[in-house]
Short mmCIF file of C-alpha atoms in Angstrom, two decimals:
data_model
loop_
_atom_site.label_atom_id
_atom_site.label_comp_id
_atom_site.label_asym_id
_atom_site.label_seq_id
_atom_site.Cartn_x
_atom_site.Cartn_y
_atom_site.Cartn_z
CA MET A 1 106.82 98.22 124.33
CA LYS A 2 103.15 98.74 125.21
CA ASN A 3 103.45 96.56 128.34
CA ILE A 4 106.52 98.49 129.53
CA PHE A 5 104.75 101.80 129.02
CA THR A 6 101.71 100.53 130.91
CA LEU A 7 103.90 99.74 133.91
CA ILE A 8 105.41 103.24 133.78
CA LEU A 9 101.94 104.76 133.53
CA ALA A 10 100.67 102.75 136.50
CA ALA A 11 103.68 103.79 138.58
CA LEU A 12 103.20 107.48 137.78
CA PHE A 13 99.48 107.26 138.48
CA CYS A 14 100.09 105.62 141.84
CA HIS A 15 102.74 108.27 142.64
CA PHE A 16 100.31 111.13 142.06
CA THR A 17 97.43 109.53 143.95
CA ALA A 18 99.47 108.33 146.92
CA SER A 19 102.26 110.90 147.39
CA SER A 20 100.66 114.05 146.02
CA PHE A 21 97.29 113.25 147.62
CA PRO A 22 98.10 111.24 150.77
CA HIS A 23 94.58 111.49 152.18
CA LEU A 24 93.40 109.12 149.37
CA SER A 25 95.08 106.10 150.95
CA SER A 26 91.66 104.70 151.95
CA PRO A 27 89.18 106.08 149.40
CA ALA A 28 86.49 103.55 150.25
CA THR A 29 86.11 104.95 153.77
CA SER A 30 87.25 108.55 153.19
CA GLU A 31 84.77 111.40 152.86
CA PHE A 32 86.87 112.68 149.95
CA ALA A 33 84.93 112.79 146.64
CA GLN A 34 86.66 111.61 143.49
CA PHE A 35 86.03 110.11 140.07
CA ARG A 36 88.54 107.82 138.35
CA SER A 37 88.45 106.46 134.80
CA ASN A 38 90.57 103.49 133.69
CA LEU A 39 90.88 102.53 130.03
CA TYR A 40 91.50 98.84 129.30
CA ILE A 41 92.03 96.83 126.14
CA VAL A 42 89.82 93.71 126.17
CA ALA A 43 91.52 90.63 124.68
CA ALA A 44 89.74 87.90 122.74
CA ASP A 45 89.75 85.63 125.81
CA GLY A 46 87.97 88.28 127.88
CA SER A 47 91.02 89.39 129.85
CA ALA A 48 91.81 93.11 130.05
CA PHE A 49 94.91 95.21 130.66
CA LEU A 50 95.23 98.85 131.60
CA VAL A 51 96.49 101.33 129.00
CA ASP A 52 95.58 104.74 130.46
CA GLY A 53 93.45 106.50 133.05
CA THR A 54 92.39 109.78 134.67
CA LEU A 55 91.55 111.06 138.15
CA THR A 56 89.37 113.97 139.30
CA GLN A 57 89.17 114.99 142.98
CA TYR A 58 86.54 117.34 144.42
CA ASP A 59 86.78 119.58 147.49
CA THR A 60 85.63 123.06 148.56
CA ASP A 61 89.29 124.17 148.80
CA TYR A 62 90.01 123.37 145.13
CA SER A 63 89.56 125.67 142.14
CA ASN A 64 88.07 124.90 138.74
CA ASN A 65 90.92 126.89 137.18
CA ILE A 66 93.97 125.02 135.93
CA ASP A 67 96.75 125.49 138.47
CA GLY A 68 99.56 123.65 140.21
CA MET A 69 97.06 121.21 141.71
CA ASP A 70 96.41 119.69 138.27
CA ALA A 71 98.63 117.32 136.26
CA ARG A 72 98.92 117.61 132.48
CA LYS A 73 98.64 114.52 130.31
CA MET A 74 101.90 113.02 129.07
CA PHE A 75 101.48 111.69 125.53
CA ASN A 76 102.40 108.07 124.96
CA PRO A 77 102.89 105.97 121.79
CA SER A 78 99.87 103.71 122.46
CA GLU A 79 96.30 104.63 123.45
CA ASN A 80 95.82 108.00 125.15
CA PHE A 81 92.91 108.95 127.40
CA GLY A 82 92.74 112.31 129.15
CA MET A 83 90.41 115.11 130.26
CA LEU A 84 89.99 118.21 128.13
CA ARG A 85 89.88 121.61 129.89
CA GLY A 86 89.84 124.30 127.23
CA SER A 87 92.85 123.44 125.07
CA THR A 88 94.68 121.62 127.88
CA VAL A 89 94.59 117.85 128.36
CA LEU A 90 94.89 116.67 131.97
CA ILE A 91 95.39 113.27 133.52
CA ILE A 92 94.75 114.42 137.11
CA GLU A 93 92.71 117.41 138.21
CA ARG A 94 91.46 118.92 141.44
CA ARG A 95 88.12 120.68 141.16
CA HIS A 96 85.68 122.51 143.36
CA THR A 97 82.92 120.41 144.89
CA ILE A 98 80.01 119.75 142.51
CA GLU A 99 77.21 122.11 143.51
CA GLU A 100 74.50 121.40 140.96
CA ASN A 101 75.75 120.43 137.50
CA ASP A 102 79.21 119.54 136.22
CA SER A 103 80.90 117.58 133.46
CA ILE A 104 84.09 115.77 132.45
CA PHE A 105 85.02 115.95 128.77
CA PHE A 106 87.31 113.10 127.80
CA LYS A 107 89.77 113.13 124.92
CA MET A 108 91.13 109.93 123.38
CA TRP A 109 93.53 109.28 120.52
CA ASN A 110 95.86 106.63 119.05
CA MET A 111 93.03 104.12 119.44
CA GLY A 112 93.33 100.72 117.80
CA THR A 113 90.60 98.76 116.05
CA THR A 114 89.55 96.59 118.98
CA THR A 115 87.30 96.31 122.04
CA TYR A 116 87.95 98.51 125.07
CA LYS A 117 86.53 98.78 128.56
CA LEU A 118 85.97 101.95 130.55
CA GLU A 119 86.11 101.31 134.28
CA LEU A 120 84.51 104.34 135.95
CA VAL A 121 85.06 104.46 139.71
CA ALA A 122 83.09 107.02 141.73
CA VAL A 123 83.71 107.62 145.44
CA ASN A 124 81.38 109.70 147.62
CA LEU A 125 79.67 111.41 144.69
CA ASN A 126 76.22 110.02 145.43
CA LYS A 127 74.21 112.95 146.79
CA PRO A 128 70.39 113.37 147.01
CA GLY A 129 69.00 114.26 143.59
CA ARG A 130 72.33 113.88 141.78
CA VAL A 131 72.62 111.66 138.71
CA GLY A 132 75.57 110.91 136.45
CA VAL A 133 75.62 109.50 132.93
CA LEU A 134 78.28 108.55 130.40
CA GLU A 135 77.34 110.00 127.03
CA ASP A 136 78.62 108.23 123.90
CA THR A 137 78.26 110.61 120.94
CA TYR A 138 79.04 107.83 118.45
CA LEU A 139 76.38 105.36 119.63
CA LYS A 140 74.14 108.24 120.84
CA THR A 141 73.61 106.53 124.20
CA SER A 142 73.48 107.77 127.80
CA THR A 143 74.49 105.15 130.35
CA PRO A 144 73.59 105.80 134.03
CA LEU A 145 76.54 105.58 136.43
CA ASN A 146 76.76 104.37 140.01
CA LEU A 147 78.02 107.45 141.86
CA ASN A 148 79.44 105.57 144.82
CA ASP A 149 80.79 102.45 143.13
CA THR A 150 82.22 101.10 139.86
CA SER A 151 80.53 101.13 136.45
CA ASN A 152 82.01 99.09 133.57
CA ILE A 153 81.22 99.98 129.96
CA ASN A 154 82.62 98.08 126.98
CA PHE A 155 82.91 99.83 123.64
CA SER A 156 84.42 99.06 120.24
CA VAL A 157 86.55 101.08 117.87
CA THR A 158 85.93 99.92 114.31
CA ALA A 159 86.91 100.88 110.79
CA ASP A 160 84.35 103.68 111.03
CA PRO A 161 86.35 106.89 111.69
CA ALA A 162 83.52 108.26 113.87
CA SER A 163 84.02 105.39 116.34
CA ARG A 164 87.48 106.76 117.24
CA ALA A 165 86.48 110.43 117.50
CA SER A 166 88.58 112.13 120.16
CA ASP A 167 85.51 113.68 121.84
CA ARG A 168 83.37 110.52 121.77
CA PHE A 169 82.84 110.33 125.56
CA ARG A 170 81.85 112.73 128.31
CA ILE A 171 80.44 112.50 131.84
CA ILE A 172 77.46 114.68 132.75
CA PHE A 173 76.53 115.27 136.40
CA SER A 174 73.18 116.91 137.10
CA THR A 175 71.10 117.57 140.19
CA ILE A 176 67.34 117.25 140.16
CA VAL A 177 65.50 119.01 142.98
CA ASN A 178 61.85 119.26 143.95
CA THR A 179 60.82 116.43 141.64
CA PRO A 180 58.07 113.86 142.20
CA ILE A 181 59.00 110.46 143.61
CA PRO A 182 60.41 108.49 140.65
CA VAL A 183 58.74 105.36 139.40
CA THR A 184 59.82 102.21 141.24
CA PHE A 185 60.12 98.78 139.66
CA THR A 186 58.63 96.53 142.33
CA SER A 187 59.05 93.35 140.28
CA VAL A 188 60.85 92.46 137.05
CA THR A 189 61.14 88.94 135.63
CA ALA A 190 62.31 87.39 132.38
CA PHE A 191 61.85 83.69 131.61
CA GLN A 192 61.88 81.35 128.66
CA GLN A 193 58.60 79.86 127.45
CA ASN A 194 59.02 77.45 124.56
CA THR A 195 61.19 79.39 122.07
CA SER A 196 60.24 82.86 123.35
CA VAL A 197 61.18 84.99 126.36
CA ASN A 198 58.46 86.55 128.52
CA ILE A 199 59.16 89.88 130.22
CA ASP A 200 56.90 90.87 133.13
CA TRP A 201 57.19 93.88 135.41
CA LYS A 202 55.23 95.78 138.03
CA THR A 203 55.69 99.39 139.14
CA ALA A 204 54.81 101.78 141.95
CA ASN A 205 54.72 105.60 142.08
CA GLU A 206 53.60 105.60 138.47
CA ASN A 207 51.77 108.88 137.85
CA ASN A 208 54.08 110.78 135.53
CA VAL A 209 55.42 108.10 133.18
CA GLU A 210 55.16 108.49 129.42
CA GLU A 211 56.39 105.08 128.24
CA TYR A 212 58.64 102.10 128.87
CA ASN A 213 61.38 100.90 126.53
CA ILE A 214 62.42 97.23 126.65
CA GLU A 215 66.11 97.00 125.81
CA ARG A 216 68.03 93.84 124.91
CA SER A 217 71.75 93.06 124.88
CA ALA A 218 73.94 90.08 124.04
CA ASP A 219 76.87 91.16 126.27
CA ASP A 220 75.26 93.06 129.21
CA ASN A 221 76.92 96.27 127.99
CA ASN A 222 75.50 97.40 124.67
CA PHE A 223 71.71 97.56 124.92
CA VAL A 224 69.40 98.10 121.95
CA ARG A 225 65.76 99.15 122.24
CA SER A 226 63.41 96.33 121.17
CA THR A 227 59.98 97.84 121.72
CA ASP A 228 58.04 100.67 123.41
CA ILE A 229 55.01 100.29 125.68
CA LYS A 230 52.81 103.18 126.79
CA ALA A 231 52.49 103.63 130.56
CA ASN A 232 49.13 103.02 132.25
CA ASN A 233 49.66 105.52 135.10
CA SER A 234 46.92 103.70 137.01
CA GLU A 235 46.68 102.42 140.59
CA ILE A 236 47.83 98.91 139.66
CA ASN A 237 50.43 98.61 136.90
CA ASN A 238 51.34 95.20 135.48
CA TYR A 239 53.10 94.91 132.13
CA HIS A 240 53.97 92.04 129.81
CA TRP A 241 55.96 91.68 126.60
CA VAL A 242 57.16 88.66 124.61
CA ASP A 243 60.46 88.50 122.77
CA ALA A 244 59.49 86.04 120.04
CA TYR A 245 62.97 85.87 118.55
CA PRO A 246 65.64 85.74 121.28
CA ALA A 247 69.20 84.94 120.24
CA GLU A 248 70.87 81.67 121.08
CA GLY A 249 73.03 81.99 124.20
CA ASN A 250 72.72 84.79 126.74
CA ASN A 251 70.01 87.42 126.35
CA TYR A 252 70.09 90.40 128.73
CA TYR A 253 67.04 92.59 129.24
CA ARG A 254 66.36 95.84 131.08
CA ILE A 255 63.41 98.22 131.18
CA ARG A 256 63.82 101.96 130.83
CA SER A 257 61.07 104.27 132.07
CA ILE A 258 60.73 107.75 130.56
CA GLU A 259 58.73 110.28 132.56
CA LEU A 260 56.88 113.24 131.07
CA ASP A 261 59.62 115.62 132.27
CA GLY A 262 62.31 113.51 130.57
CA LYS A 263 63.61 111.75 133.69
CA ILE A 264 64.90 108.24 132.95
CA SER A 265 65.00 105.25 135.30
CA TYR A 266 66.22 101.69 134.70
CA SER A 267 65.18 98.34 136.10
CA ASP A 268 67.66 95.68 137.14
CA VAL A 269 69.18 93.67 134.28
CA MET A 270 67.64 90.23 133.71
CA LYS A 271 69.42 87.34 131.96
CA VAL A 272 67.87 84.44 130.04
CA TYR A 273 69.98 81.72 128.42
CA ILE A 274 68.59 80.16 125.23
CA GLU A 275 70.09 76.80 124.29
CA LYS A 276 71.18 76.22 120.73
CA GLN A 277 68.50 74.32 118.85
CA ASN A 278 69.12 71.75 116.16
CA PRO A 279 67.30 72.29 112.83
CA GLY A 280 64.15 70.27 112.36
CA ILE A 281 60.39 69.94 112.73
CA LYS A 282 59.06 68.41 115.93
CA ILE A 283 56.04 68.29 118.22
CA TYR A 284 55.60 68.40 121.97
CA PRO A 285 54.30 67.06 124.25
CA ASN A 286 53.82 63.53 122.94
CA PRO A 287 51.54 61.97 124.25
CA ALA A 288 49.38 65.08 123.88
CA THR A 289 45.92 66.30 124.80
CA GLY A 290 43.36 67.96 122.59
CA ASN A 291 44.26 71.43 123.85
CA ASN A 292 47.99 70.96 124.33
CA LEU A 293 49.96 70.11 121.21
CA ASN A 294 52.68 72.34 119.76
CA LEU A 295 54.48 72.22 116.42
CA GLN A 296 58.00 73.63 116.46
CA ILE A 297 59.86 74.59 113.26
CA ILE A 298 63.56 75.34 113.70
CA ASN A 299 65.90 76.78 111.07
CA GLN A 300 63.99 75.46 108.06
CA ARG A 301 63.22 76.94 104.68
CA SER A 302 60.94 79.97 105.03
CA GLY A 303 57.54 79.99 103.38
CA ILE A 304 54.10 78.43 103.75
CA TYR A 305 53.70 75.16 105.68
CA GLU A 306 50.43 73.20 105.41
CA VAL A 307 49.50 71.05 108.42
CA ARG A 308 46.86 68.31 108.75
CA LEU A 309 45.94 66.07 111.70
CA MET A 310 44.42 62.72 110.65
CA ASN A 311 43.54 59.35 112.13
CA SER A 312 44.53 56.01 110.59
CA PHE A 313 41.36 56.03 108.44
CA GLY A 314 42.25 59.35 106.83
CA GLN A 315 39.64 61.33 108.74
CA ILE A 316 40.88 64.94 109.08
CA PHE A 317 40.55 66.57 112.49
CA MET A 318 42.42 69.80 111.74
CA THR A 319 44.03 71.77 108.91
CA LYS A 320 46.24 74.79 109.34
CA THR A 321 48.41 77.02 107.17
CA ILE A 322 51.55 78.51 108.73
CA GLN A 323 53.48 81.44 107.27
CA TYR A 324 56.98 80.61 108.58
CA PRO A 325 59.51 83.51 108.41
CA GLY A 326 62.56 81.42 109.31
CA GLY A 327 64.47 80.99 112.56
CA SER A 328 62.56 79.23 115.33
CA THR A 329 58.80 79.37 115.77
CA THR A 330 56.14 77.44 117.70
CA GLU A 331 52.53 77.03 116.58
CA LYS A 332 49.62 75.75 118.68
CA ILE A 333 47.78 72.80 117.13
CA LYS A 334 44.08 72.97 118.08
CA PRO A 335 41.77 70.31 116.60
CA ALA A 336 38.30 71.50 115.65
CA GLN A 337 36.64 68.64 117.58
CA ASN A 338 37.27 66.34 120.51
CA ILE A 339 40.02 63.81 119.90
CA PRO A 340 39.31 60.21 120.94
CA LYS A 341 42.25 58.39 122.46
CA GLY A 342 44.51 56.73 119.93
CA ILE A 343 47.41 57.21 117.50
CA TYR A 344 47.13 60.00 114.90
CA GLN A 345 49.31 61.38 112.12
CA LEU A 346 50.37 65.01 111.91
CA GLU A 347 51.24 65.70 108.26
CA ILE A 348 53.38 68.74 107.41
CA LYS A 349 53.85 69.87 103.80
CA THR A 350 56.90 72.13 103.40
CA PRO A 351 57.36 75.02 100.91
CA GLY A 352 59.53 72.69 98.83
CA GLY A 353 56.73 70.11 98.48
CA GLU A 354 58.16 67.52 100.85
CA ARG A 355 55.80 65.79 103.28
CA LYS A 356 56.73 64.92 106.84
CA VAL A 357 54.49 62.71 108.99
CA ILE A 358 54.79 62.53 112.78
CA ASN A 359 52.82 60.04 114.87
CA VAL A 360 50.99 61.65 117.78
CA VAL A 361 49.49 59.80 120.75
CA PHE A 362 46.37 61.34 122.33
#
């Protein structure tokens, strides 16, 4: 039933956009401004199928009042997604050209407990100083939108009633004039080093920045703030942060700058893949040098680990106590004196009292 209704919906949507508005036949090259939202259900295999959508067109000849140029939303038995104007829900609307600020208030209902995708397609809305964001009142996030291309945002509806609130989403357009040149990210990199991920970035035009937020995501859609770093606002600005506990698999990072006047900018998204690590205690490299030996503890019992480096005669060259919180961690082994060439034993005493001995070649 849902698939049949989706076909009917797609046919009606195409009818309105093609026959009622014939000058939209080539939106990619037209000077016509429009904003389209498509609601998809995302299946477990990652595929998606359309369940509803809206269309807003902008022109100086159109009115912001509801009239015969607008199309009311037809309710359907599955998911519904429309635009709220007063007490009226529309699926297609024609509005006056955005002059400074504007908004689209979405209304959704009959939502299932699943993952959805919002495909937000903007055409010719990118004007100097104009920004657009999708506000999610449930997650309390504001996601910047590309105003002349497509932005994809995944979201979930759960058992929490607030996650299916009818007024969860809205689009806010605003125009910023006579503002200083925004900060520019001249370089952003993320790379794995041992079990951690290093984040480095450089900026230009930095004279009005309050702080940077490093945000991390597992799916490139839902980002969570990991840490805050105060801005230098100096002539040369280089920043560095280490994610000591990245997740196994894909880790996505982006940097958000917050200026003193509240303006927000984002860096490009960076991806680092962390391979799954087998539990154990190991060292690297082996053979080693006196200033380059690392002990790695992976998915072991948390607690205090006691480490000793000895030669075959029992002479101790180093002792160290490690407070291991769990997960994966790497500790630098630095002997207190020069190490003659030979074979040594690294002894590790675990919180459970077991002793593990690893032969090390220097």
